PDB file of C-alpha atoms in Angstrom:
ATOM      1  CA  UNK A   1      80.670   6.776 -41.636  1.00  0.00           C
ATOM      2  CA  UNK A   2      81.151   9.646 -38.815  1.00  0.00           C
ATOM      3  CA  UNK A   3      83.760   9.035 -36.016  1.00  0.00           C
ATOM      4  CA  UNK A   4      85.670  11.294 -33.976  1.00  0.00           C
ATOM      5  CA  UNK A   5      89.263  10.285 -32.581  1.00  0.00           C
ATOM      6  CA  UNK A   6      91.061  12.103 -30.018  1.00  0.00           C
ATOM      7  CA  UNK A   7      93.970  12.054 -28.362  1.00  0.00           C
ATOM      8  CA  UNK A   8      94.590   9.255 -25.193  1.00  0.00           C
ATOM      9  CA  UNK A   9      94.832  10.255 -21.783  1.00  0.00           C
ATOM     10  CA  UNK A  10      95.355  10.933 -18.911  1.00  0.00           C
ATOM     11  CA  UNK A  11      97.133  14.420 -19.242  1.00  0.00           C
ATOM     12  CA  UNK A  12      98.852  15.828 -16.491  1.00  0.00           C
ATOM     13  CA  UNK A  13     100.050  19.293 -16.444  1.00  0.00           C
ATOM     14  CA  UNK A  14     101.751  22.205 -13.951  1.00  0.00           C
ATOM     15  CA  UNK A  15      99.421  24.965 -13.413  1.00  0.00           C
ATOM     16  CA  UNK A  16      99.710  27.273 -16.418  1.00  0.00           C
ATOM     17  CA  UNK A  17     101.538  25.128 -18.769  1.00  0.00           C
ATOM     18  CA  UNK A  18     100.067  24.442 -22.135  1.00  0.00           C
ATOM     19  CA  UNK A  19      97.437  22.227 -23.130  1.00  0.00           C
ATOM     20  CA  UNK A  20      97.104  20.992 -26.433  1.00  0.00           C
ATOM     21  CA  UNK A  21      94.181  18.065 -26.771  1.00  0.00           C
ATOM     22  CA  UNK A  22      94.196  16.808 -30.232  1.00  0.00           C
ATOM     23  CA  UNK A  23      91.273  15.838 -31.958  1.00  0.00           C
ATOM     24  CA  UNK A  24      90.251  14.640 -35.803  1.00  0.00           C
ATOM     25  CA  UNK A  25      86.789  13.365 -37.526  1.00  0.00           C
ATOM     26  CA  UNK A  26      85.314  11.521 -40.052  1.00  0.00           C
ATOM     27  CA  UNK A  27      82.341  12.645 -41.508  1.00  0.00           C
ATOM     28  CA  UNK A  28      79.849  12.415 -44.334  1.00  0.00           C
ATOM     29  CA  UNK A  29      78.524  16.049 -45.921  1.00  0.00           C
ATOM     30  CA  UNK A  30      79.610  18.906 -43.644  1.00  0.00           C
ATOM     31  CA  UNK A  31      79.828  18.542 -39.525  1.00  0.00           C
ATOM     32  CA  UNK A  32      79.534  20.671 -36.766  1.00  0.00           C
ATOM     33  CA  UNK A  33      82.269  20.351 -34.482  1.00  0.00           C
ATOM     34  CA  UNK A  34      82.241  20.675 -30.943  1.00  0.00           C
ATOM     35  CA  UNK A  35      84.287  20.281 -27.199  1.00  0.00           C
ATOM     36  CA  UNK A  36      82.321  19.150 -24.665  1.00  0.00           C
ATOM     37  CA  UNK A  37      83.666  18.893 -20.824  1.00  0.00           C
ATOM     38  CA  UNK A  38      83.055  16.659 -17.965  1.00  0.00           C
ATOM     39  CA  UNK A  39      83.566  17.880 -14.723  1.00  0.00           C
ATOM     40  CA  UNK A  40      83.695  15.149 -11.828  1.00  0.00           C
ATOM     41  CA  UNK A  41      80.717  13.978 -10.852  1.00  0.00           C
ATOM     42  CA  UNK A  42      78.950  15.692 -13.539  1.00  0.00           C
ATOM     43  CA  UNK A  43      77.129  15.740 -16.886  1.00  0.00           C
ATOM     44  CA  UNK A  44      78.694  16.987 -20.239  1.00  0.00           C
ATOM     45  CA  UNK A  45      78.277  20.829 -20.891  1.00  0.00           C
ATOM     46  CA  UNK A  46      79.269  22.812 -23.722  1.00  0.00           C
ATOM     47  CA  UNK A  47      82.812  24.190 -24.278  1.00  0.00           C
ATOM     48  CA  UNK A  48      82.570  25.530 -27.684  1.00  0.00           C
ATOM     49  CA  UNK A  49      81.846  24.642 -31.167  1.00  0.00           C
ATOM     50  CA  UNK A  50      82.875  25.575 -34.892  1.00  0.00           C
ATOM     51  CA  UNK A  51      80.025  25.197 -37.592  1.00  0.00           C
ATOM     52  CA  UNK A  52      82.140  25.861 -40.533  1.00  0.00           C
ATOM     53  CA  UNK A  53      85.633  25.525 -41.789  1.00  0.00           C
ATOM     54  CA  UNK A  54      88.157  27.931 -40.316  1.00  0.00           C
ATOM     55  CA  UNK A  55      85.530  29.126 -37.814  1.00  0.00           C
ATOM     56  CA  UNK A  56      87.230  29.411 -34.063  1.00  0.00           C
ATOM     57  CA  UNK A  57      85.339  28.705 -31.131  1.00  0.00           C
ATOM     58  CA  UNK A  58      86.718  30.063 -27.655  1.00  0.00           C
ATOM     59  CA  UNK A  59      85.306  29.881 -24.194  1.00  0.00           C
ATOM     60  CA  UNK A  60      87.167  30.547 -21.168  1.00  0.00           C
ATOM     61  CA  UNK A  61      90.963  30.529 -22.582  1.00  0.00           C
ATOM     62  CA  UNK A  62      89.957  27.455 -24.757  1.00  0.00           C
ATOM     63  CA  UNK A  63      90.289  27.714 -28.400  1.00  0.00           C
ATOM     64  CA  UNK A  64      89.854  25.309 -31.588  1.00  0.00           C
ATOM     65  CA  UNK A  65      89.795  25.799 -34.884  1.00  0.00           C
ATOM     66  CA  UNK A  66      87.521  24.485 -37.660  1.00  0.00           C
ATOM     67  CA  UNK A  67      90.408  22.782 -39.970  1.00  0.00           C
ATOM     68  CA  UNK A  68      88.903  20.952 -43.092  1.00  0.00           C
ATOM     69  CA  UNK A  69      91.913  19.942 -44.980  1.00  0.00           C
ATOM     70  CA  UNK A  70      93.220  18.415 -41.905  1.00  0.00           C
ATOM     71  CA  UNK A  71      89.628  17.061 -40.505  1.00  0.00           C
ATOM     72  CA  UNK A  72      90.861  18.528 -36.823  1.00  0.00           C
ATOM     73  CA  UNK A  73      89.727  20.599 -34.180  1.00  0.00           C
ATOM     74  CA  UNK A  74      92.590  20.372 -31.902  1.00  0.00           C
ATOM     75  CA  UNK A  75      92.186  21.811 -28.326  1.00  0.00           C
ATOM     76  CA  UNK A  76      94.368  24.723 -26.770  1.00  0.00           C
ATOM     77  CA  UNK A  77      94.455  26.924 -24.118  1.00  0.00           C
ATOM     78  CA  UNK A  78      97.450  29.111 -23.239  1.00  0.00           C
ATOM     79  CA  UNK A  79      97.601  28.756 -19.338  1.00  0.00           C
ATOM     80  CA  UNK A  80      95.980  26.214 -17.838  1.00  0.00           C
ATOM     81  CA  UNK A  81      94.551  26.293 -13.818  1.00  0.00           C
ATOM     82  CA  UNK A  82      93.655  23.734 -11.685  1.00  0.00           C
ATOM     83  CA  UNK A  83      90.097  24.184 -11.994  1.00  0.00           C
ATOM     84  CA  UNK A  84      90.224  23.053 -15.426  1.00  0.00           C
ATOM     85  CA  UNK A  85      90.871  19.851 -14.090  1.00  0.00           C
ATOM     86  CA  UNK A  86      88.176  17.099 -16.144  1.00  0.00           C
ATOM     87  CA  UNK A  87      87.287  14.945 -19.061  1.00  0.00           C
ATOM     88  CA  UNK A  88      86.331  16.674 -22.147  1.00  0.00           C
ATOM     89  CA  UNK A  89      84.856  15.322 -25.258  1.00  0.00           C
ATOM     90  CA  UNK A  90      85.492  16.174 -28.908  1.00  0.00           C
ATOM     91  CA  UNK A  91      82.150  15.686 -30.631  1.00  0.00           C
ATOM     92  CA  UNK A  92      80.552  16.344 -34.265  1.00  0.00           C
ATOM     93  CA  UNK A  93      77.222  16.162 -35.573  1.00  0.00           C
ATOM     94  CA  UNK A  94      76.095  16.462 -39.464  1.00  0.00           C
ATOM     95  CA  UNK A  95      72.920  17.776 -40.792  1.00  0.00           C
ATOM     96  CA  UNK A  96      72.328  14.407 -43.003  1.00  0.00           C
ATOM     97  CA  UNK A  97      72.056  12.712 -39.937  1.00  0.00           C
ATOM     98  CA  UNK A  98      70.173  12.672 -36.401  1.00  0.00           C
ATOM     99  CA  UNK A  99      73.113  11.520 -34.403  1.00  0.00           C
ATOM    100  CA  UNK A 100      76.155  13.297 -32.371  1.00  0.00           C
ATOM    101  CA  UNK A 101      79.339  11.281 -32.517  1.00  0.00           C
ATOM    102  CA  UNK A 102      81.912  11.629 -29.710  1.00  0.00           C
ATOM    103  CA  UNK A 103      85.265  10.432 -29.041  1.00  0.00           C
ATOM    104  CA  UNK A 104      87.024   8.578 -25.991  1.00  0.00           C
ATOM    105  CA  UNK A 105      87.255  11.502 -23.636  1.00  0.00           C
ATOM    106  CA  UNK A 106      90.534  12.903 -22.335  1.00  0.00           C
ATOM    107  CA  UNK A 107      91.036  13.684 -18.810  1.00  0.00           C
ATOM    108  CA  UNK A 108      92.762  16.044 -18.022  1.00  0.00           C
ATOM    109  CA  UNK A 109      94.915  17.137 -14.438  1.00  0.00           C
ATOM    110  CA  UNK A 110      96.281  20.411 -13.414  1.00  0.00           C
ATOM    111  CA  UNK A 111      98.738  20.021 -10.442  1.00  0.00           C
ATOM    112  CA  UNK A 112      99.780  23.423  -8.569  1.00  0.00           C
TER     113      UNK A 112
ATOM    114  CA  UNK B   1      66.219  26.860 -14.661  1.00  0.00           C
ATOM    115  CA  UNK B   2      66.493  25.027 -17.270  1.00  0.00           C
ATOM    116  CA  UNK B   3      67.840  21.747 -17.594  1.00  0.00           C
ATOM    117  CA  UNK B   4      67.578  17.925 -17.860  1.00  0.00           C
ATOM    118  CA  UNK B   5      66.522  15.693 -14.661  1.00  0.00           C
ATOM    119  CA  UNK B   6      67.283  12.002 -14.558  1.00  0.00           C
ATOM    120  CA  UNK B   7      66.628   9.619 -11.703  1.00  0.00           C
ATOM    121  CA  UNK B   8      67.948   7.547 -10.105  1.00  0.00           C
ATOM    122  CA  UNK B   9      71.045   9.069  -9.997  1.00  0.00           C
ATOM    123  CA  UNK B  10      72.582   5.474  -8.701  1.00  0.00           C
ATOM    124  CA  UNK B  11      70.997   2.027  -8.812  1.00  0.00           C
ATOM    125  CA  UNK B  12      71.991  -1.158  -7.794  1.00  0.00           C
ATOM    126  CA  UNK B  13      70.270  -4.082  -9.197  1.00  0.00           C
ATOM    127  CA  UNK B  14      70.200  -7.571  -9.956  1.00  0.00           C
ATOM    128  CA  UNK B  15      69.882  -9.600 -13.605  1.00  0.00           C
ATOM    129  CA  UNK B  16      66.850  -9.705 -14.761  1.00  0.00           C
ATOM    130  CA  UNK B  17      64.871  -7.432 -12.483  1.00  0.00           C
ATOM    131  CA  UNK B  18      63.378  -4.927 -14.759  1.00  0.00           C
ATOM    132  CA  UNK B  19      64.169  -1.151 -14.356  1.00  0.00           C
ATOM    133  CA  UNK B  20      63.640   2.315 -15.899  1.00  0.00           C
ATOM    134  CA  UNK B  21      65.542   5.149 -15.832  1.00  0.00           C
ATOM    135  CA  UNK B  22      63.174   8.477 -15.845  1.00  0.00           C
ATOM    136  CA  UNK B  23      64.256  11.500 -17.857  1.00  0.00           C
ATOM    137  CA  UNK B  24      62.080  15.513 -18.052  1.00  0.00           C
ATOM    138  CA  UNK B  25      63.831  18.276 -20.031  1.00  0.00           C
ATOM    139  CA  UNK B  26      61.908  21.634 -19.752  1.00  0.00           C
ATOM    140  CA  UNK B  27      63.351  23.342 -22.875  1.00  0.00           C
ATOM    141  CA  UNK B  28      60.722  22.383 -25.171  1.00  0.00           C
ATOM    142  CA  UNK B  29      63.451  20.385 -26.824  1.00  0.00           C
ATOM    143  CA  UNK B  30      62.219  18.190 -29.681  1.00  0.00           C
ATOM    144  CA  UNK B  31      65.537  15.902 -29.426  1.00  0.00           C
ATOM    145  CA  UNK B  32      66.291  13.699 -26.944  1.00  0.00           C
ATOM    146  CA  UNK B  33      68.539  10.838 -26.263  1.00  0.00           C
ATOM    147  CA  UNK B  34      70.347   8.568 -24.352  1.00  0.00           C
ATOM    148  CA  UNK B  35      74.285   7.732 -24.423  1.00  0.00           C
ATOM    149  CA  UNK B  36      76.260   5.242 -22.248  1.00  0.00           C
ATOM    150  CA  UNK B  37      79.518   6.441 -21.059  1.00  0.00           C
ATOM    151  CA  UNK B  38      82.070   3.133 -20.427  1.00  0.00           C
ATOM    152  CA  UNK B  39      85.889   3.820 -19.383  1.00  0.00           C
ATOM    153  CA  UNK B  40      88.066   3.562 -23.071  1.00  0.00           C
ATOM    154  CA  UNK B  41      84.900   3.786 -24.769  1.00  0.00           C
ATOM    155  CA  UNK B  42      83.306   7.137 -24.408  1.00  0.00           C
ATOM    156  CA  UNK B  43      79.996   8.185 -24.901  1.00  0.00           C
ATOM    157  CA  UNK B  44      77.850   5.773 -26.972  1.00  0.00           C
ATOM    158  CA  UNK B  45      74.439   6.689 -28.494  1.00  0.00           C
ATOM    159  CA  UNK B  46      72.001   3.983 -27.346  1.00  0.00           C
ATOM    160  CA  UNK B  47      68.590   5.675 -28.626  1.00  0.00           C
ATOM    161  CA  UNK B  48      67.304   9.164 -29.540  1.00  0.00           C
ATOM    162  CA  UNK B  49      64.115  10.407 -30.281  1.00  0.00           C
ATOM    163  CA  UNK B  50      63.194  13.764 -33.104  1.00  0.00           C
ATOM    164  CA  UNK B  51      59.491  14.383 -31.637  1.00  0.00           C
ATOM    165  CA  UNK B  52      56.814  12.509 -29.467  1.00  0.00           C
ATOM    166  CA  UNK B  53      56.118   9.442 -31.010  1.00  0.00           C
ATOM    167  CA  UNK B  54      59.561   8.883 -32.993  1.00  0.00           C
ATOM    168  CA  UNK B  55      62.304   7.339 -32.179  1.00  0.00           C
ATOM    169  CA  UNK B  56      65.339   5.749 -33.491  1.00  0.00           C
ATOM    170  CA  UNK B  57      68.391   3.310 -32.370  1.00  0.00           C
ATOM    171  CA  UNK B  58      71.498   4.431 -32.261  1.00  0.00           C
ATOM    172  CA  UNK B  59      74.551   2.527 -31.821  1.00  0.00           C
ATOM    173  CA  UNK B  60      74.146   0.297 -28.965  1.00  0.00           C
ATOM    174  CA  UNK B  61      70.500  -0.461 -29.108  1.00  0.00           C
ATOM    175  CA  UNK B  62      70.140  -4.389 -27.600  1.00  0.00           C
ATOM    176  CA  UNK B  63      68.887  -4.468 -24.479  1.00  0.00           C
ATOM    177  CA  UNK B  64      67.399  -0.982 -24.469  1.00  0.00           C
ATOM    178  CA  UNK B  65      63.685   0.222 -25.031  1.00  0.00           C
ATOM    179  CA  UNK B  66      62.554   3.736 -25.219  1.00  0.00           C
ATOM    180  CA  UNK B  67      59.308   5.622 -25.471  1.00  0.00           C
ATOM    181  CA  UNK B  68      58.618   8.988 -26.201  1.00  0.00           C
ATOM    182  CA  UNK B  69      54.434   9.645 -25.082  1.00  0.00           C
ATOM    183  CA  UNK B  70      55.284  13.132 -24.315  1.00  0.00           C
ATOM    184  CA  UNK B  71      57.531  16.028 -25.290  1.00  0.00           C
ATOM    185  CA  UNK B  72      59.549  16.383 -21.943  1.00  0.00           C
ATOM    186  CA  UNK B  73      60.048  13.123 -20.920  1.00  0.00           C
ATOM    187  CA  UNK B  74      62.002  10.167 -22.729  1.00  0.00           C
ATOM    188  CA  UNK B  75      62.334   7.106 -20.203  1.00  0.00           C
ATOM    189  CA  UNK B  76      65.118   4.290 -20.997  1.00  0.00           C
ATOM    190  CA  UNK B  77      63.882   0.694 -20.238  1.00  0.00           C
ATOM    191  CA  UNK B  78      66.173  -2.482 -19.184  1.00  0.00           C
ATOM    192  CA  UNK B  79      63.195  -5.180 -19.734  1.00  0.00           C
ATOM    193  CA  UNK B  80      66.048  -7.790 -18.403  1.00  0.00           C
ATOM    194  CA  UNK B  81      69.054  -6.160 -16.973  1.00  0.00           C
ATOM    195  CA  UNK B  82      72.587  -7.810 -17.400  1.00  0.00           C
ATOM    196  CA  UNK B  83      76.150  -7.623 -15.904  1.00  0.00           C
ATOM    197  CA  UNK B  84      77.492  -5.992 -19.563  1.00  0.00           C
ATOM    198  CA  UNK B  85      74.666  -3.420 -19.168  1.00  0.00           C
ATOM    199  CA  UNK B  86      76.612  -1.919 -16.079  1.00  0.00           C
ATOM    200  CA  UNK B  87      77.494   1.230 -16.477  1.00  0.00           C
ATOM    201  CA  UNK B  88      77.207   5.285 -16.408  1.00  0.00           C
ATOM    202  CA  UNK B  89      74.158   6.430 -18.191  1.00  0.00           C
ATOM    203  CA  UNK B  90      73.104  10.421 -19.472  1.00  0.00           C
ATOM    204  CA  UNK B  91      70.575  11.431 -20.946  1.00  0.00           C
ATOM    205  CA  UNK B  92      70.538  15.242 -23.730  1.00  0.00           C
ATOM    206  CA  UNK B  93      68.244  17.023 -25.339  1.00  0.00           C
ATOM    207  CA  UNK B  94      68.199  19.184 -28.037  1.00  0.00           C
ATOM    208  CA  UNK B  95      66.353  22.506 -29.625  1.00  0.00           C
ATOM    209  CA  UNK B  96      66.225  19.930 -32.445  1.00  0.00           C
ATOM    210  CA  UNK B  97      68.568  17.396 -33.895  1.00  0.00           C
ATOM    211  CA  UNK B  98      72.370  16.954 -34.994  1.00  0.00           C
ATOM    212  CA  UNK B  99      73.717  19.837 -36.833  1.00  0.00           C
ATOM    213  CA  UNK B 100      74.407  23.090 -34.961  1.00  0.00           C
ATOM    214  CA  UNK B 101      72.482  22.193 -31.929  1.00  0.00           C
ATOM    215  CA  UNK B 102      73.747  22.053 -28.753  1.00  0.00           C
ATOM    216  CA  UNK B 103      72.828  18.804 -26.239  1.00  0.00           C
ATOM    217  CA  UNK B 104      71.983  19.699 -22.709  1.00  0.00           C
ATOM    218  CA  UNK B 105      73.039  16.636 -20.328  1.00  0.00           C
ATOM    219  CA  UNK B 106      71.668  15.264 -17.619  1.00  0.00           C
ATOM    220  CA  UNK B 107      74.026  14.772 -14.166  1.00  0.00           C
ATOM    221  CA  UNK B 108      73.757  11.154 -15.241  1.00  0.00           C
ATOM    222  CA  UNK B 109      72.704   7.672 -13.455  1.00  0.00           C
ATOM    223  CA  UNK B 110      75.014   5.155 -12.392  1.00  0.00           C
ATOM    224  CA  UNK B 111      73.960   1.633 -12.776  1.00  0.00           C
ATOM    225  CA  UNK B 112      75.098  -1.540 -11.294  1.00  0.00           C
ATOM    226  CA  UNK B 113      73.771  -4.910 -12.684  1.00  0.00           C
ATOM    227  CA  UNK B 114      74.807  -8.032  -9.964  1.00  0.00           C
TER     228      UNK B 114
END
């Protein structure tokens, strides 16, 4: 079946540190990948997402690459700011399928 | 603008007492859904539908009903509430569904069963 398993939480982290969020899949055919984040008292929006293998998706510092011989799409982003500060979701979704499949969430906090 | 509405945003009920939780995209999206969010847990699909008239369970159906009469709005019914059935609800849509597609959220509705 498809599943998506990411890393635990809570992070905490000093204002521009690095963040690394780790994230891996199982899926059936070929998945679109995708981060989703959470900020408080929100809804989920779009991060970025990766269609293919080795495809990178980026969006404001964040970066993750499509890795198929690992089944990962780990989470980086070089400096980190306070205002990055929420929960965000590792997600796939296949085109066999009519479902999206998301993991745990990790939060994430950015002290000054 | 576009985007997904869902109301109420909170609710505090009590077993038993029927309730429905309204949700409008104005995308045109043909997929919709709705997902339970539960601390450890995640998000959890509980129903989605592909067009008006279809829809599907996903992985937490009991307890749930859905309809789908018309393309912008996809209600989630709690015939007979419960404790277990306490939790933060959202509501997505989608151009269409799974693959490449990207879900719109809703600011989500926080339920309390007594």
């Amino acid at each position: 079946g498809n599943s998506v398993t990411q890393m635990e939480g809570p992070v905490t982290l000093s204002e521009e540190a690095f963040l690394t969020i780790n994230c891996t899949y199982t899926a059936t055919g070929y998945p679109s990948l995708f981060w989703y984040v959470q900020y408080p008292g929100e809804g989920l929006q779009l991060l970025l997402k990766a269609t293919k293998a080795d495809d990178k998706g980026s969006n404001k510092g964040f970066e993750a690459t499509y890795r198929k011989e690992t089944t990962s799409f780990h989470l980086e982003k070089g400096s980190v700011q306070v205002s990055d500060s929420a929960v965000y979701f590792c997600a796939l979704s296949t085109n066999t399928g009519n479902q999206f499949y998301f993991g745990t969430g990790t939060s994430l906090t950015v002290i000054p | 603008e576009a985007q997904v509405t869902q109301n109420p945003r909170y609710l505090i009920t009590v077993t038993g007492k029927k309730l429905t939780v309204t949700c409008s995209q104005n995308m045109n999206h043909e997929y919709m859904s709705w997902y339970r969010q539960d601390p450890g847990l995640g998000l959890r699909q509980i129903y989605y539908s592909m067009n008006v008239e279809v829809t599907d369970k996903g992985d937490v159906p009991e307890g749930y009903k859905v309809s789908r009469k018309e393309k912008r709005n996809f209600p989630l019914i709690l015939e007979s509430p419960s404790p277990n059935q306490t939790s933060l609800y959202f509501c997505a849509s989608s151009p269409y569904g799974s693959g490449a597609n990207v879900l719109t959220f809703g600011a989500g509705s926080r339920l309390t069963v007594l």
